[in-house]
Amino acid sequence: MGGKDLKFNTKTIHGGQIPEKAYGAVMPPIYQTSTYAQSTPGGHKGYEYSRSANPTRTALENSLASIEKGSYGLAFGSGLAAIDAVIKLLEPGDEVISTHDLYGGTYRIFKKIFEKYGIVFHFVGMMGTEAIESKVNDNTKLIWVETPTNPMMGIIDIKTVAGLVKGKNILLAVDNTFATPYLQLPLDLGADIVMHSATKYLGGHSDTVVGALVVKDKVLADKLFFIQNASGAVCGPMDSFLVLRGIKTLHVRMQRHCENGKAVARFLKNNPKVEKVYWPGFEDHPNHTVAKEQMKDFGGMLSFVPKGGSYEDAIRIVEKLQVFTLAESLGGVESLAGHPASMTHASIPKEEREKSGVVDALIRLSVGIEDSEDLIADLEQALR
Ligand SMILES: Cc1ncc(COP(=O)(O)O)c(C=O)c1O
């Protein structure tokens, strides 16, 4: 189904999908094959070799393009592989402006892999536009936005940033992992590239590692398809299938993630043992108005600092949790707790991470879709 006119919930299930030709299977088959028979050299049915393309991956890529309101979707072996492909669009000497509050692995690939190839990265606060404007110059080729940011739940105004770079030959990429297209559509807001760790909400069940890019422009898509094939960091058919299946329930899961996120955020805010809660749904969040405008709801991610908290206090709390599992990652049906300073953001130097608020006592929660009463009771006992 082409799906341009379908509404979001229908697109998660049918967007970009075609009926299976052989037996009418309702779900796309897992084409577990590396190669395809040819009748004569070049005589094939559209598929030659599964690094270049695989029908199950195509089904996922079409679904991704549909739900993000793009024209082309590309699936990769991980979110970082998708980021790697975007940076490979650049040349030595090109400059990237990125938010300073972002996933530690993104920071790591920028600094530890690509900096040595002559690409220059600037990490700035993006809650306002002044810091971005101050870094833009003739070498600037890419703005990297993550919103909501991981783990501080900062909100970056995508439309305003897009306005800033319009007509300047600068690409705007948005990591939409936390929000998902259920909450926010970066391409509609003026971004050129949407990126996902599909490992998270798109897959939704913590059972696979996949990355994604979606774009509208054909020239840009062709460059990325070239890199996808030439660098080869693709996902396999089984992983493609799992994300495709996950996407079919994205809207119902996200609705519950948002409801539970709100309940947990409010509970923590009113708990005397909690110093600070970071969640864009609070009216006193510095960019609450932007969040309200560019997002449909506020999502299931939040972070908090226990009162008078130290590294040890945070560790004690996450160890006591029973319904929340202490684990890396986020976006699955089950609630997870993480300690960014020692886990997801350990690859960012302490001084750098503290600049954006990632203090030793910060705890990040990925609020799942269990009963919110159980989640709250669990936090209550862990904070006691
Ligand atoms: C916001 C964000 N972007 C990118 C990534 C990287 O994705 P992956 O782990 O699938 O490589 C993550 C992983 O945690 C993430 O949280």
XYZ file of C-alpha atoms and ligand atoms in Angstrom:
400
model
C 0.000 0.000 0.000
C 1.432 3.353 -1.006
C -0.026 4.889 2.079
C 0.624 8.603 1.460
C -2.959 9.424 2.454
C -3.360 6.917 5.257
C -3.461 8.081 8.852
C -0.589 7.166 11.178
C -2.117 4.142 12.946
C -3.084 2.576 9.627
C 0.366 3.275 8.208
C 2.113 1.414 11.032
C 0.288 -1.709 9.856
C -0.031 -1.256 6.098
C 2.270 1.607 5.061
C 4.495 0.710 2.110
C 3.461 -2.951 2.233
C 2.394 -5.107 -0.718
C 0.412 -8.360 -0.540
C 2.734 -11.365 -0.615
C 2.563 -12.904 -4.077
C 3.297 -16.607 -3.549
C 0.776 -17.704 -0.888
C -0.835 -14.505 0.334
C 1.060 -14.541 3.643
C -0.221 -11.614 5.703
C 3.217 -10.988 7.188
C 6.148 -10.589 4.794
C 8.211 -13.782 4.705
C 11.686 -13.819 6.224
C 13.756 -14.199 3.046
C 16.685 -15.912 4.722
C 18.887 -15.927 1.657
C 22.149 -14.283 0.668
C 21.638 -14.593 -3.097
C 19.028 -14.981 -5.864
C 18.918 -17.173 -8.989
C 19.457 -15.368 -12.295
C 18.236 -16.745 -15.646
C 21.023 -14.939 -17.476
C 23.588 -12.448 -16.054
C 21.447 -9.572 -14.799
C 18.229 -11.598 -15.369
C 16.742 -11.448 -11.865
C 13.575 -10.329 -10.109
C 15.002 -7.182 -8.544
C 17.285 -8.858 -6.032
C 20.880 -10.004 -6.655
C 22.651 -10.159 -3.321
C 21.291 -9.510 0.173
C 23.840 -6.873 1.192
C 22.506 -4.720 -1.655
C 18.840 -5.566 -1.045
C 16.659 -8.245 0.509
C 12.856 -8.396 0.190
C 12.234 -8.524 3.964
C 14.518 -5.517 4.433
C 12.742 -3.729 1.589
C 9.411 -4.303 3.346
C 10.879 -2.715 6.511
C 12.469 0.150 4.578
C 9.147 0.933 2.895
C 7.380 0.859 6.245
C 9.984 3.231 7.742
C 9.569 5.680 4.855
C 5.798 5.546 5.256
C 5.594 6.157 9.016
C 8.187 8.991 8.910
C 6.440 10.647 5.939
C 9.585 10.271 3.843
C 10.161 8.831 0.397
C 13.063 6.461 1.083
C 13.866 4.264 4.083
C 17.172 2.510 4.736
C 17.729 -0.144 7.383
C 21.100 -0.874 9.005
C 22.661 -3.341 11.417
C 22.354 -0.867 14.316
C 21.526 2.748 15.057
C 25.230 3.503 15.102
C 25.654 1.919 11.665
C 22.956 4.327 10.434
C 24.828 7.285 11.989
C 28.077 5.999 10.452
C 26.434 6.103 6.993
C 25.315 9.731 7.501
C 28.799 10.910 8.507
C 30.276 9.125 5.469
C 28.410 11.675 3.328
C 31.034 14.182 4.528
C 34.602 15.025 3.415
C 37.687 15.823 5.519
C 37.458 19.450 6.668
C 33.660 19.399 6.837
C 32.167 20.529 10.123
C 29.276 19.120 12.122
C 27.367 20.941 14.849
C 25.816 18.527 17.310
C 23.867 18.889 20.520
C 26.153 18.371 23.536
C 23.489 16.369 25.323
C 23.226 13.205 23.276
C 23.573 9.451 23.328
C 27.107 8.536 24.446
C 27.677 6.180 21.525
C 26.883 8.966 19.051
C 29.428 11.195 20.789
C 31.925 8.325 20.702
C 31.602 7.589 16.960
C 31.907 11.324 16.185
C 34.944 11.923 18.399
C 36.769 8.606 18.380
C 36.131 7.399 14.837
C 35.421 10.318 12.520
C 37.498 13.089 14.048
C 40.667 11.283 12.955
C 39.446 11.405 9.340
C 39.449 15.199 9.498
C 35.781 15.829 10.243
C 35.315 18.566 12.835
C 32.609 18.248 15.496
C 31.228 21.042 17.661
C 29.051 20.075 20.633
C 26.785 22.883 21.790
C 23.606 23.423 23.786
C 20.693 23.521 21.341
C 17.780 24.540 23.592
C 18.248 27.987 22.040
C 19.763 28.777 18.633
C 22.561 31.234 19.589
C 25.209 28.554 20.151
C 24.374 26.900 16.819
C 24.527 30.207 14.947
C 27.898 30.998 16.500
C 29.419 27.813 15.061
C 27.963 27.930 11.521
C 30.582 28.730 8.868
C 31.310 27.828 5.238
C 32.584 24.367 6.239
C 29.436 23.457 8.155
C 27.757 20.567 6.342
C 25.596 18.889 8.964
C 23.590 19.743 12.065
C 22.977 16.753 14.314
C 19.931 17.052 16.549
C 18.646 14.579 19.090
C 15.284 15.511 20.646
C 14.247 14.655 23.283
C 17.890 14.360 24.255
C 19.339 11.317 25.951
C 19.339 11.397 28.980
C 18.466 15.004 29.954
C 15.152 15.171 28.049
C 16.110 18.493 26.509
C 13.848 19.608 23.678
C 15.314 21.123 20.521
C 13.075 23.167 18.242
C 13.446 21.289 14.932
C 11.516 23.843 12.857
C 13.636 26.749 14.112
C 16.912 24.881 13.501
C 15.681 23.936 10.006
C 14.960 27.625 9.349
C 18.493 28.503 10.408
C 20.165 26.289 7.794
C 17.638 26.668 4.962
C 19.299 27.436 1.623
C 22.798 27.026 3.123
C 23.763 23.580 1.790
C 23.743 22.235 5.340
C 21.942 18.990 6.099
C 19.778 18.702 9.190
C 19.626 15.213 10.707
C 17.356 14.351 13.622
C 17.740 11.302 15.836
C 14.073 10.471 16.397
C 14.709 7.417 18.582
C 13.078 8.782 21.764
C 10.038 10.391 20.168
C 9.289 8.019 17.260
C 7.070 9.215 14.411
C 4.053 8.607 16.667
C 5.057 11.739 18.584
C 7.025 13.832 16.113
C 7.729 13.992 12.373
C 11.102 15.715 11.779
C 10.855 15.639 7.968
C 7.581 17.582 8.170
C 9.362 20.093 10.420
C 12.115 20.688 7.845
C 14.767 18.039 8.612
C 16.563 16.303 5.724
C 17.363 13.023 7.473
C 15.586 11.130 10.242
C 17.653 8.575 12.100
C 16.530 5.817 14.474
C 17.946 3.276 16.755
C 15.125 0.920 15.707
C 16.442 -1.289 18.502
C 14.292 0.879 20.770
C 10.617 1.854 20.305
C 10.272 0.803 16.658
C 11.296 -2.788 17.445
C 9.696 -2.313 20.845
C 10.457 -5.704 22.391
C 14.181 -5.582 23.230
C 14.859 -8.498 20.924
C 16.906 -7.037 18.084
C 19.476 -4.360 17.182
C 18.622 -2.354 14.041
C 19.164 1.187 12.730
C 17.242 3.295 10.255
C 17.401 6.400 8.108
C 14.545 8.076 6.253
C 14.862 10.887 3.708
C 12.688 12.623 1.134
C 15.283 13.694 -1.427
C 16.246 11.197 -4.166
C 19.825 12.455 -4.630
C 20.475 12.169 -0.898
C 18.781 8.748 -0.804
C 20.975 7.480 -3.647
C 24.134 8.602 -1.848
C 23.000 6.828 1.320
C 21.963 3.648 -0.550
C 25.434 3.654 -2.111
C 27.080 3.908 1.332
C 24.716 1.282 2.767
C 25.818 -1.206 0.104
C 29.452 -0.130 -0.158
C 30.110 -0.096 3.607
C 27.782 -3.047 4.127
C 26.415 -2.459 7.641
C 22.979 -3.912 6.835
C 20.549 -5.765 9.077
C 19.541 -9.333 8.327
C 16.089 -10.540 7.239
C 15.109 -11.843 10.691
C 15.958 -8.495 12.309
C 14.070 -6.674 9.563
C 11.044 -8.857 10.241
C 11.162 -8.216 13.985
C 11.229 -4.434 13.545
C 8.478 -4.606 10.954
C 6.367 -6.584 13.420
C 7.205 -4.103 16.166
C 6.128 -1.138 14.069
C 2.671 -2.653 13.653
C 1.922 -1.964 17.328
C 3.992 1.219 17.682
C 0.979 3.497 18.101
C -0.714 1.468 20.839
C 2.529 0.930 22.701
C 3.477 4.610 22.479
C 0.087 5.675 23.786
C 0.629 3.558 26.909
C 4.302 4.570 27.245
C 3.120 8.187 27.327
C 0.372 7.525 29.900
C 2.721 5.594 32.170
C 5.539 8.108 31.651
C 3.234 10.884 32.828
C 2.121 8.929 35.911
C 5.707 8.065 36.890
C 6.991 11.606 36.249
C 4.267 13.088 38.471
C 4.885 10.549 41.208
C 8.609 11.314 41.244
C 8.052 15.068 41.205
C 5.898 14.809 44.323
C 8.227 12.448 46.145
C 10.235 14.154 48.932
C 13.203 11.854 48.246
C 13.580 13.245 44.725
C 15.552 16.396 43.923
C 14.754 16.909 40.258
C 12.789 15.191 37.499
C 13.538 15.755 33.818
C 10.448 15.208 31.663
C 9.259 17.535 28.870
C 5.624 17.299 29.972
C 6.181 19.535 33.020
C 5.168 23.141 32.472
C 8.401 24.294 34.091
C 10.543 22.317 31.615
C 12.534 25.051 29.807
C 11.246 23.992 26.377
C 7.811 22.686 27.354
C 6.124 25.000 24.851
C 8.264 23.678 21.997
C 7.622 20.108 23.140
C 3.874 20.776 23.146
C 4.068 22.197 19.664
C 6.298 19.666 17.924
C 5.262 16.516 19.793
C 1.868 14.880 20.135
C 2.612 13.803 23.728
C 5.700 13.575 25.944
C 6.868 9.980 25.643
C 7.933 7.348 28.131
C 11.492 8.473 28.874
C 12.475 10.487 31.925
C 15.435 11.047 34.212
C 15.684 12.041 37.859
C 18.163 12.871 40.586
C 17.494 11.600 44.126
C 17.672 14.224 46.883
C 21.225 14.873 48.085
C 22.141 12.089 45.717
C 25.604 10.681 45.273
C 26.929 8.062 42.880
C 26.425 5.459 45.635
C 22.808 6.561 46.318
C 21.932 6.191 42.648
C 23.519 2.746 42.498
C 21.637 1.673 45.656
C 18.313 2.789 44.155
C 18.771 1.045 40.805
C 19.892 -2.132 42.561
C 16.714 -2.152 44.709
C 14.315 -1.897 41.768
C 12.375 -5.071 41.057
C 9.820 -4.349 38.331
C 12.204 -1.987 36.532
C 15.150 -3.978 35.194
C 18.578 -2.400 35.467
C 19.796 -2.576 31.888
C 21.176 -0.612 28.956
C 18.744 0.380 26.206
C 15.171 1.652 26.243
C 11.915 1.641 24.351
C 10.847 -1.948 24.986
C 7.537 -3.024 26.521
C 9.313 -3.658 29.848
C 10.412 -0.836 32.127
C 14.162 -0.332 32.364
C 16.315 1.782 34.635
C 19.791 2.967 33.754
C 22.611 4.878 35.392
C 23.962 7.057 32.538
C 27.235 8.051 34.252
C 28.388 4.442 34.471
C 26.387 2.892 31.615
C 25.057 4.588 28.449
C 27.147 7.761 28.834
C 30.330 6.351 30.362
C 32.123 7.019 27.057
C 31.672 10.794 27.536
C 34.339 12.379 29.788
C 32.952 13.411 33.215
C 33.549 17.178 32.693
C 31.867 17.007 29.289
C 28.865 15.041 30.524
C 28.348 17.173 33.642
C 28.135 20.276 31.420
C 24.815 18.967 30.150
C 23.596 17.788 33.580
C 24.566 14.112 33.459
C 25.679 14.047 37.084
C 26.756 10.923 38.934
C 23.390 10.591 40.711
C 21.230 10.811 37.583
C 18.950 7.828 36.950
C 17.231 7.335 33.589
C 13.957 5.456 33.259
C 12.438 3.910 30.176
C 8.863 3.549 31.365
C 7.289 0.425 29.888
C 3.684 -0.573 29.360
C 3.066 -2.490 32.591
C 0.456 -1.247 35.096
C 1.623 2.147 36.270
C 0.626 1.343 39.888
C 3.210 -1.451 39.952
C 5.883 0.823 38.498
C 5.175 3.517 41.075
C 5.158 1.025 43.966
C 8.512 -0.280 42.770
C 10.057 3.204 42.674
C 8.552 4.017 46.064
C 10.210 1.025 47.717
C 13.544 1.680 45.998
C 13.586 5.326 47.122
C 12.622 4.526 50.718
C 19.142 8.210 21.065
C 19.980 7.060 20.556
N 20.544 7.151 19.341
C 21.295 6.146 18.832
C 21.543 4.994 19.543
C 22.411 3.924 18.949
O 21.626 2.871 18.484
P 22.077 1.327 18.474
O 22.309 0.934 19.894
O 20.921 0.644 17.812
O 23.331 1.260 17.668
C 20.978 4.850 20.808
C 21.218 3.636 21.605
O 21.006 3.595 22.789
C 20.178 5.913 21.330
O 19.614 5.853 22.555
